[in-house]
């Protein structure tokens, strides 16, 4: 249950689809995180590259973890350009009772930020500028470097 | 030949290399100053699994991916 | 930003309204919690009484706390009967960056469960049965009791 | 006369009482076995603010609310 879209996410339709799909599956808690592109400095928006094979295997590991707690994770992400005040990222957790969903949405979003193979660019004057300062190194980065 | 792909902002075309392990790939890149700047902050995946050991063996159909720092959402 | 409705909540329209209202206010994170009535045992649904004056003052204290962190809390709750697999409770936090919203939705929902002046009943054979075993005593309960 | 209201599942009609403080209300309820079962698990609000002290003064237009255990959501 991982969806990738070109451009901004249609938040209303994604949340509605998810709710309609799962409301009668006896989950008592449905928590959504919606990330919205903020206006900061002179950026016109953000842009994203995704390495889909690794993103899907990262997500499937999370789905296993969720299922072991009778929960479910859902996620949608944009590829390419997303203007200011549009959404680029939505994730959700469904669980029978609230505690699992409340804890898992936090862990899921933080792990996503640290480990999902997605690259972010600021859009400035129509050009992509890699958001290097806000990016995080993946585990074991540097193993091919000769600068020891 | 194994394939090496450079993901996200690196902006380098994929290349094919004839190597037996990742250590030999490290040697190939030794004198490329531009790619060294990326390698020191990049992770490495072999066939879409992140690896932590440059002694790992590489077969001729393997795909090696270079992943610079990430920032989703 | 506290809404009370008779009967089940219209989740799709509430989430859409909230998103449309706040998407261009430069909040980067919009987290919502949707509580859905579960099928458990022989209940047909839940029913709720609310003491609105105290609920509103409890909520206003939370709004102050949220605003002190540049965040906003939103909440909708049902009054009366809510059938199985419909929603009785939605809350949300909007904040500029994710950490505040992720932490606050958890604190807000837990404090709501412990302190919001709302009484829950199971609907069994069309009758309301007070959910006493799942209910929590408010602070300083028992001060008027003569059984010391 | 101050007004006493019994919230949620208590199911008792509101009543009017002539008291100077909450301690006098406690005395009024002393021999009502049915309401004692609720009082031992209920909180008390005066004019929609929860209180923790039965010596609090009550004026003639005050509203006293009895709040049994809660469970929202």
Short mmCIF file of C-alpha atoms in Angstrom, two decimals:
data_model
loop_
_atom_site.label_atom_id
_atom_site.label_comp_id
_atom_site.label_asym_id
_atom_site.label_seq_id
_atom_site.Cartn_x
_atom_site.Cartn_y
_atom_site.Cartn_z
CA UNK A 1 0.00 0.00 0.00
CA UNK A 2 2.51 2.51 -1.28
CA UNK A 3 1.43 4.90 -4.00
CA UNK A 4 3.72 7.18 -6.02
CA UNK A 5 2.28 10.10 -7.98
CA UNK A 6 3.75 12.54 -10.46
CA UNK A 7 3.42 16.03 -8.96
CA UNK A 8 1.41 17.16 -5.94
CA UNK A 9 -0.84 14.77 -4.02
CA UNK A 10 -4.61 15.15 -4.08
CA UNK A 11 -4.96 15.07 -0.28
CA UNK A 12 -8.75 15.08 -0.10
CA UNK A 13 -9.17 12.19 -2.50
CA UNK A 14 -6.33 10.10 -1.02
CA UNK A 15 -7.61 10.45 2.57
CA UNK A 16 -11.17 9.72 1.45
CA UNK A 17 -10.08 6.65 -0.51
CA UNK A 18 -8.10 5.31 2.43
CA UNK A 19 -10.96 5.92 4.86
CA UNK A 20 -13.54 4.28 2.58
CA UNK A 21 -11.27 1.29 2.01
CA UNK A 22 -10.59 0.58 5.69
CA UNK A 23 -13.47 1.99 7.78
CA UNK A 24 -15.29 -1.35 7.99
CA UNK A 25 -12.19 -3.48 8.72
CA UNK A 26 -12.57 -2.97 12.49
CA UNK A 27 -9.60 -0.67 12.98
CA UNK A 28 -10.46 1.70 15.82
CA UNK A 29 -7.72 4.22 15.06
CA UNK A 30 -6.78 5.76 11.71
CA UNK A 31 -3.98 8.33 11.93
CA UNK A 32 -2.74 10.36 8.97
CA UNK A 33 0.33 12.52 8.54
CA UNK A 34 0.06 15.04 5.70
CA UNK A 35 3.24 16.90 4.73
CA UNK A 36 2.62 20.26 3.06
CA UNK A 37 5.30 22.23 1.21
CA UNK A 38 6.03 25.40 3.17
CA UNK A 39 6.92 28.80 1.77
CA UNK A 40 10.45 29.44 2.97
CA UNK A 41 12.85 31.97 1.51
CA UNK A 42 12.51 32.31 -2.24
CA UNK A 43 11.56 28.75 -3.11
CA UNK A 44 8.72 28.13 -5.55
CA UNK A 45 8.27 24.55 -4.43
CA UNK A 46 10.11 21.29 -3.93
CA UNK A 47 11.01 18.51 -6.32
CA UNK A 48 11.69 14.84 -5.61
CA UNK A 49 13.58 11.90 -7.07
CA UNK A 50 12.73 8.45 -5.78
CA UNK A 51 14.61 5.18 -6.08
CA UNK A 52 11.55 3.01 -6.24
CA UNK A 53 12.96 -0.54 -5.76
CA UNK A 54 14.64 0.31 -2.47
CA UNK A 55 11.69 2.45 -1.33
CA UNK A 56 9.37 -0.50 -1.88
CA UNK A 57 11.58 -2.91 0.06
CA UNK A 58 11.94 -0.37 2.90
CA UNK A 59 8.15 0.00 2.94
CA UNK A 60 7.51 -3.75 2.89
CA UNK A 61 9.69 -4.17 5.98
CA UNK A 62 7.51 -1.58 7.71
CA UNK A 63 4.35 -3.33 6.58
CA UNK A 64 5.61 -6.58 8.16
CA UNK A 65 6.36 -4.72 11.38
CA UNK A 66 2.89 -3.12 11.33
CA UNK A 67 1.16 -6.43 10.65
CA UNK A 68 2.95 -8.05 13.58
CA UNK A 69 1.00 -5.55 15.71
CA UNK A 70 -2.27 -6.07 13.78
CA UNK A 71 -1.75 -2.65 12.21
CA UNK A 72 -1.36 -1.40 8.66
CA UNK A 73 0.79 1.37 7.16
CA UNK A 74 -0.16 3.38 4.07
CA UNK A 75 1.90 5.90 2.18
CA UNK A 76 1.71 8.21 -0.82
CA UNK A 77 4.58 10.33 -2.14
CA UNK A 78 5.18 12.72 -5.01
CA UNK A 79 7.74 12.34 -7.79
CA UNK A 80 8.88 15.56 -9.49
CA UNK A 81 7.71 19.10 -8.75
CA UNK A 82 5.33 20.08 -5.94
CA UNK A 83 4.43 23.77 -5.55
CA UNK A 84 4.21 25.64 -2.24
CA UNK A 85 1.15 24.81 -0.09
CA UNK A 86 0.55 21.50 -1.86
CA UNK A 87 1.23 18.10 -0.35
CA UNK A 88 4.14 15.84 -1.31
CA UNK A 89 3.77 13.16 1.35
CA UNK A 90 0.96 11.40 3.19
CA UNK A 91 1.32 8.43 5.47
CA UNK A 92 -1.14 6.64 7.72
CA UNK A 93 -1.38 3.92 10.31
CA UNK A 94 -4.51 1.91 11.07
CA UNK A 95 -4.66 -0.19 14.22
CA UNK A 96 -7.34 -1.83 16.38
CA UNK A 97 -6.58 0.43 19.37
CA UNK A 98 -5.08 3.88 19.58
CA UNK A 99 -1.72 3.28 21.30
CA UNK A 100 -0.16 1.28 18.45
CA UNK A 101 -1.23 3.82 15.82
CA UNK A 102 -0.11 6.85 17.87
CA UNK A 103 3.34 5.40 18.48
CA UNK A 104 3.79 3.88 15.04
CA UNK A 105 2.95 7.00 13.02
CA UNK A 106 5.76 8.80 14.87
CA UNK A 107 8.30 5.99 14.37
CA UNK A 108 7.26 5.51 10.76
CA UNK A 109 7.58 9.19 9.81
CA UNK A 110 10.96 9.53 11.56
CA UNK A 111 12.32 6.37 9.93
CA UNK A 112 10.98 7.57 6.59
CA UNK A 113 12.89 10.85 7.00
CA UNK A 114 16.10 9.01 7.85
CA UNK A 115 15.97 6.06 5.48
CA UNK A 116 13.59 6.40 2.55
CA UNK A 117 15.62 6.67 -0.70
CA UNK A 118 14.17 10.00 -1.79
CA UNK A 119 16.08 13.12 -2.82
CA UNK A 120 14.71 16.59 -2.32
CA UNK A 121 15.41 19.73 -4.32
CA UNK A 122 14.35 23.31 -3.78
CA UNK A 123 12.81 24.90 -6.86
CA UNK A 124 14.43 28.32 -7.28
CA UNK A 125 14.02 30.32 -10.49
CA UNK A 126 12.65 27.19 -12.10
CA UNK A 127 15.80 25.22 -11.27
CA UNK A 128 16.34 22.26 -8.95
CA UNK A 129 18.80 22.86 -6.11
CA UNK A 130 19.66 19.73 -4.10
CA UNK A 131 18.62 20.22 -0.44
CA UNK A 132 21.95 18.89 0.76
CA UNK A 133 21.92 20.67 4.13
CA UNK A 134 18.57 19.11 5.10
CA UNK A 135 19.50 15.63 3.83
CA UNK A 136 20.66 12.73 5.95
CA UNK A 137 23.32 10.15 5.16
CA UNK A 138 22.04 6.59 4.87
CA UNK A 139 23.59 3.88 7.11
CA UNK A 140 27.17 2.89 6.20
CA UNK A 141 27.65 5.86 3.93
CA UNK A 142 31.21 6.46 2.77
CA UNK A 143 32.32 2.84 2.36
CA UNK A 144 33.45 3.44 -1.23
CA UNK A 145 35.28 6.66 -0.38
CA UNK A 146 39.08 6.75 -0.57
CA UNK A 147 39.32 9.70 1.85
CA UNK A 148 39.87 7.91 5.15
CA UNK B 1 29.71 -6.45 -16.65
CA UNK B 2 28.17 -5.14 -13.43
CA UNK B 3 26.25 -1.90 -13.69
CA UNK B 4 26.84 1.12 -11.46
CA UNK B 5 24.11 3.75 -11.17
CA UNK B 6 24.40 7.12 -9.46
CA UNK B 7 21.14 8.15 -7.84
CA UNK B 8 19.45 11.44 -7.09
CA UNK B 9 21.52 14.60 -7.36
CA UNK B 10 24.84 12.99 -8.37
CA UNK B 11 24.00 13.48 -12.02
CA UNK B 12 26.48 11.00 -13.45
CA UNK B 13 25.59 8.56 -16.22
CA UNK B 14 25.47 4.84 -15.31
CA UNK B 15 28.61 2.88 -16.10
CA UNK B 16 29.56 -0.76 -16.60
CA UNK B 17 32.47 -2.23 -14.69
CA UNK B 18 34.32 -5.54 -14.70
CA UNK B 19 34.96 -6.17 -11.00
CA UNK B 20 34.96 -9.12 -8.60
CA UNK B 21 34.10 -7.16 -5.44
CA UNK B 22 33.27 -3.65 -4.24
CA UNK B 23 36.88 -3.02 -3.24
CA UNK B 24 37.80 -3.04 -6.91
CA UNK B 25 35.11 -0.43 -7.54
CA UNK B 26 36.61 1.71 -4.79
CA UNK B 27 39.96 1.48 -6.62
CA UNK B 28 38.36 2.50 -9.94
CA UNK B 29 37.02 5.70 -8.30
CA UNK B 30 40.21 6.48 -6.36
CA UNK B 31 41.37 9.36 -8.52
CA UNK B 32 38.02 10.82 -9.53
CA UNK B 33 37.87 13.91 -7.32
CA UNK B 34 34.36 14.84 -8.29
CA UNK B 35 32.86 11.44 -7.50
CA UNK B 36 34.92 11.20 -4.29
CA UNK B 37 32.96 14.18 -2.92
CA UNK B 38 29.79 12.14 -3.35
CA UNK B 39 31.23 8.79 -2.26
CA UNK B 40 32.23 10.06 1.15
CA UNK B 41 28.59 10.84 1.96
CA UNK B 42 26.90 8.09 -0.06
CA UNK B 43 25.61 4.65 0.83
CA UNK B 44 25.89 1.68 -1.50
CA UNK B 45 23.27 -0.89 -2.50
CA UNK B 46 23.91 -4.13 -4.38
CA UNK B 47 20.82 -5.40 -6.18
CA UNK B 48 18.68 -2.98 -4.16
CA UNK B 49 19.95 -4.01 -0.75
CA UNK B 50 22.13 -1.61 1.24
CA UNK B 51 25.55 -3.11 2.04
CA UNK B 52 28.13 -2.36 4.74
CA UNK B 53 31.14 -4.35 3.54
CA UNK B 54 33.35 -3.59 0.55
CA UNK B 55 34.62 -7.18 0.42
CA UNK B 56 31.21 -8.27 -0.85
CA UNK B 57 31.48 -10.25 -4.11
CA UNK B 58 30.05 -8.78 -7.30
CA UNK B 59 28.71 -10.94 -10.14
CA UNK B 60 28.52 -9.88 -13.73
CA UNK B 61 24.79 -9.10 -13.69
CA UNK B 62 24.78 -7.25 -10.39
CA UNK B 63 23.46 -3.73 -10.05
CA UNK B 64 25.37 -1.38 -7.77
CA UNK B 65 23.62 1.84 -6.67
CA UNK B 66 25.27 4.89 -5.13
CA UNK B 67 22.84 6.72 -2.79
CA UNK B 68 23.64 10.24 -1.58
CA UNK B 69 21.96 11.74 1.56
CA UNK B 70 18.18 11.52 1.51
CA UNK B 71 15.32 13.80 2.49
CA UNK B 72 11.81 12.60 1.72
CA UNK B 73 8.50 14.23 2.50
CA UNK C 1 -12.01 25.01 16.57
CA UNK C 2 -14.10 22.39 18.31
CA UNK C 3 -17.13 21.01 16.52
CA UNK C 4 -19.86 18.87 18.05
CA UNK C 5 -22.23 16.89 15.83
CA UNK C 6 -25.35 14.87 16.51
CA UNK C 7 -24.62 11.30 15.44
CA UNK C 8 -21.70 9.92 13.42
CA UNK C 9 -19.04 12.21 11.95
CA UNK C 10 -18.72 12.70 8.19
CA UNK C 11 -14.99 11.91 8.12
CA UNK C 12 -14.37 12.71 4.47
CA UNK C 13 -15.99 16.11 4.60
CA UNK C 14 -14.44 17.09 7.95
CA UNK C 15 -10.90 16.17 6.86
CA UNK C 16 -11.40 17.91 3.53
CA UNK C 17 -12.74 21.04 5.19
CA UNK C 18 -9.82 21.16 7.62
CA UNK C 19 -7.26 20.62 4.87
CA UNK C 20 -8.79 23.28 2.62
CA UNK C 21 -8.97 25.76 5.50
CA UNK C 22 -5.33 25.40 6.58
CA UNK C 23 -3.27 24.19 3.61
CA UNK C 24 -2.13 27.70 2.64
CA UNK C 25 -1.36 28.88 6.20
CA UNK C 26 2.22 27.57 5.96
CA UNK C 27 1.84 24.64 8.31
CA UNK C 28 4.20 21.91 7.09
CA UNK C 29 2.57 19.11 9.08
CA UNK C 30 -1.11 18.23 9.38
CA UNK C 31 -1.76 15.16 11.51
CA UNK C 32 -5.21 13.83 12.17
CA UNK C 33 -6.54 11.08 14.38
CA UNK C 34 -9.81 9.41 13.36
CA UNK C 35 -11.53 7.21 15.94
CA UNK C 36 -13.81 4.57 14.43
CA UNK C 37 -16.36 2.56 16.43
CA UNK C 38 -15.25 -1.09 16.50
CA UNK C 39 -17.47 -4.14 16.44
CA UNK C 40 -16.87 -5.80 19.81
CA UNK C 41 -19.12 -8.36 21.45
CA UNK C 42 -22.78 -7.71 20.77
CA UNK C 43 -22.74 -3.92 20.66
CA UNK C 44 -24.61 -2.12 17.88
CA UNK C 45 -22.70 1.08 18.39
CA UNK C 46 -21.71 3.64 20.99
CA UNK C 47 -23.51 6.65 22.38
CA UNK C 48 -22.10 9.79 23.96
CA UNK C 49 -23.10 12.51 26.41
CA UNK C 50 -20.99 15.66 26.50
CA UNK C 51 -20.79 18.40 29.08
CA UNK C 52 -20.10 21.17 26.64
CA UNK C 53 -19.04 24.11 28.88
CA UNK C 54 -16.23 22.13 30.52
CA UNK C 55 -15.24 20.47 27.23
CA UNK C 56 -14.85 23.90 25.66
CA UNK C 57 -12.70 25.23 28.50
CA UNK C 58 -10.56 22.06 28.43
CA UNK C 59 -10.15 22.53 24.66
CA UNK C 60 -9.30 26.23 24.95
CA UNK C 61 -6.47 25.40 27.36
CA UNK C 62 -5.10 23.01 24.74
CA UNK C 63 -5.44 25.63 22.04
CA UNK C 64 -3.34 28.04 24.14
CA UNK C 65 -0.71 25.36 24.63
CA UNK C 66 -0.70 24.62 20.88
CA UNK C 67 -0.45 28.29 19.94
CA UNK C 68 2.54 28.72 22.26
CA UNK C 69 4.30 26.27 19.90
CA UNK C 70 2.93 27.93 16.75
CA UNK C 71 0.60 24.98 16.33
CA UNK C 72 -3.16 24.56 16.16
CA UNK C 73 -5.48 21.84 17.48
CA UNK C 74 -8.80 20.89 15.87
CA UNK C 75 -11.42 18.51 17.14
CA UNK C 76 -14.81 17.09 16.21
CA UNK C 77 -16.91 14.77 18.39
CA UNK C 78 -20.27 13.07 18.21
CA UNK C 79 -23.19 13.54 20.59
CA UNK C 80 -25.69 10.65 20.82
CA UNK C 81 -25.60 7.40 18.88
CA UNK C 82 -22.82 6.31 16.52
CA UNK C 83 -23.13 2.92 14.79
CA UNK C 84 -20.32 0.41 14.34
CA UNK C 85 -17.71 1.34 11.70
CA UNK C 86 -18.62 5.02 11.80
CA UNK C 87 -16.48 7.72 13.39
CA UNK C 88 -17.26 9.45 16.68
CA UNK C 89 -14.05 11.43 17.15
CA UNK C 90 -11.54 13.27 14.97
CA UNK C 91 -8.73 15.45 16.18
CA UNK C 92 -5.85 17.12 14.38
CA UNK C 93 -2.71 19.14 14.98
CA UNK C 94 -1.18 21.54 12.48
CA UNK C 95 2.36 22.80 13.05
CA UNK C 96 5.11 24.41 11.00
CA UNK C 97 7.44 21.39 11.38
CA UNK C 98 6.69 17.75 12.02
CA UNK C 99 8.09 17.18 15.53
CA UNK C 100 5.59 19.40 17.33
CA UNK C 101 2.62 17.86 15.51
CA UNK C 102 3.80 14.27 16.01
CA UNK C 103 4.29 14.74 19.74
CA UNK C 104 1.22 16.89 20.31
CA UNK C 105 -1.31 14.61 18.61
CA UNK C 106 -0.24 11.85 21.01
CA UNK C 107 -0.41 14.07 24.12
CA UNK C 108 -3.68 15.63 22.99
CA UNK C 109 -5.44 12.31 22.36
CA UNK C 110 -4.23 10.82 25.66
CA UNK C 111 -5.27 13.91 27.62
CA UNK C 112 -8.62 13.87 25.82
CA UNK C 113 -9.17 10.26 26.91
CA UNK C 114 -8.32 11.09 30.53
CA UNK C 115 -9.94 14.49 30.95
CA UNK C 116 -12.57 15.40 28.37
CA UNK C 117 -16.02 15.48 30.07
CA UNK C 118 -17.64 12.90 27.79
CA UNK C 119 -19.57 9.80 28.83
CA UNK C 120 -19.67 6.68 26.69
CA UNK C 121 -22.39 4.06 26.49
CA UNK C 122 -22.52 0.77 24.61
CA UNK C 123 -25.66 0.35 22.54
CA UNK C 124 -27.01 -3.14 23.25
CA UNK C 125 -30.52 -4.18 22.16
CA UNK C 126 -31.21 -0.52 21.48
CA UNK C 127 -30.37 0.47 25.06
CA UNK C 128 -27.53 2.59 26.46
CA UNK C 129 -25.22 0.81 28.89
CA UNK C 130 -22.68 3.08 30.61
CA UNK C 131 -19.13 1.95 29.73
CA UNK C 132 -18.06 2.19 33.35
CA UNK C 133 -15.19 -0.29 33.11
CA UNK C 134 -13.51 1.69 30.31
CA UNK C 135 -14.08 5.07 31.96
CA UNK C 136 -11.53 7.06 33.93
CA UNK C 137 -12.05 9.11 37.07
CA UNK C 138 -11.40 12.82 36.68
CA UNK C 139 -8.83 14.51 38.97
CA UNK C 140 -9.92 14.88 42.62
CA UNK C 141 -12.83 12.51 42.22
CA UNK C 142 -14.52 11.50 45.44
CA UNK C 143 -14.26 14.79 47.38
CA UNK C 144 -18.01 14.84 48.07
CA UNK C 145 -18.14 11.18 49.13
CA UNK C 146 -18.81 10.35 52.78
CA UNK C 147 -17.19 6.91 52.52
CA UNK C 148 -13.67 7.71 53.73
CA UNK D 1 -30.27 28.73 45.81
CA UNK D 2 -27.27 27.05 44.19
CA UNK D 3 -28.00 24.47 41.53
CA UNK D 4 -26.58 20.93 41.54
CA UNK D 5 -26.54 18.95 38.29
CA UNK D 6 -25.68 15.28 37.89
CA UNK D 7 -23.93 14.61 34.60
CA UNK D 8 -23.72 11.67 32.20
CA UNK D 9 -24.94 8.30 33.44
CA UNK D 10 -25.95 9.37 36.98
CA UNK D 11 -29.48 9.99 35.77
CA UNK D 12 -30.62 12.13 38.70
CA UNK D 13 -32.66 15.32 38.23
CA UNK D 14 -30.95 18.64 39.05
CA UNK D 15 -31.67 20.02 42.51
CA UNK D 16 -31.48 23.38 44.27
CA UNK D 17 -29.66 23.69 47.57
CA UNK D 18 -29.17 26.40 50.16
CA UNK D 19 -25.52 25.98 51.18
CA UNK D 20 -22.54 28.19 52.06
CA UNK D 21 -19.84 25.74 50.97
CA UNK D 22 -19.34 22.30 49.40
CA UNK D 23 -18.94 20.69 52.82
CA UNK D 24 -22.61 21.40 53.45
CA UNK D 25 -23.47 19.67 50.18
CA UNK D 26 -21.48 16.65 51.32
CA UNK D 27 -23.60 16.61 54.50
CA UNK D 28 -26.82 16.77 52.47
CA UNK D 29 -25.79 13.67 50.52
CA UNK D 30 -24.48 11.75 53.55
CA UNK D 31 -27.39 9.33 53.87
CA UNK D 32 -28.25 8.91 50.17
CA UNK D 33 -26.75 5.48 49.47
CA UNK D 34 -27.47 5.59 45.76
CA UNK D 35 -25.75 8.93 45.16
CA UNK D 36 -22.83 7.92 47.43
CA UNK D 37 -21.93 5.19 44.91
CA UNK D 38 -21.51 7.91 42.30
CA UNK D 39 -19.90 10.50 44.59
CA UNK D 40 -17.00 8.25 45.49
CA UNK D 41 -15.94 8.09 41.81
CA UNK D 42 -17.10 11.55 40.69
CA UNK D 43 -15.31 14.86 40.32
CA UNK D 44 -16.95 18.19 41.16
CA UNK D 45 -17.03 21.42 39.17
CA UNK D 46 -18.22 24.79 40.43
CA UNK D 47 -19.30 27.10 37.64
CA UNK D 48 -17.61 24.79 35.11
CA UNK D 49 -14.24 24.67 36.83
CA UNK D 50 -13.10 21.44 38.50
CA UNK D 51 -12.41 21.93 42.21
CA UNK D 52 -10.29 20.01 44.71
CA UNK D 53 -11.40 21.55 48.02
CA UNK D 54 -14.72 21.08 49.78
CA UNK D 55 -14.22 24.23 51.86
CA UNK D 56 -14.78 26.31 48.73
CA UNK D 57 -17.54 28.91 49.25
CA UNK D 58 -20.78 28.60 47.29
CA UNK D 59 -22.87 31.62 46.34
CA UNK D 60 -26.55 31.52 45.65
CA UNK D 61 -26.25 31.59 41.86
CA UNK D 62 -23.46 29.04 41.63
CA UNK D 63 -23.74 25.90 39.53
CA UNK D 64 -22.29 22.70 40.95
CA UNK D 65 -21.71 19.77 38.59
CA UNK D 66 -21.08 16.15 39.55
CA UNK D 67 -18.94 14.38 36.92
CA UNK D 68 -18.63 10.58 36.93
CA UNK D 69 -15.72 8.76 35.15
CA UNK D 70 -15.26 9.80 31.51
CA UNK D 71 -14.46 8.04 28.26
CA UNK D 72 -14.52 10.14 25.12
CA UNK D 73 -13.72 9.12 21.57
#
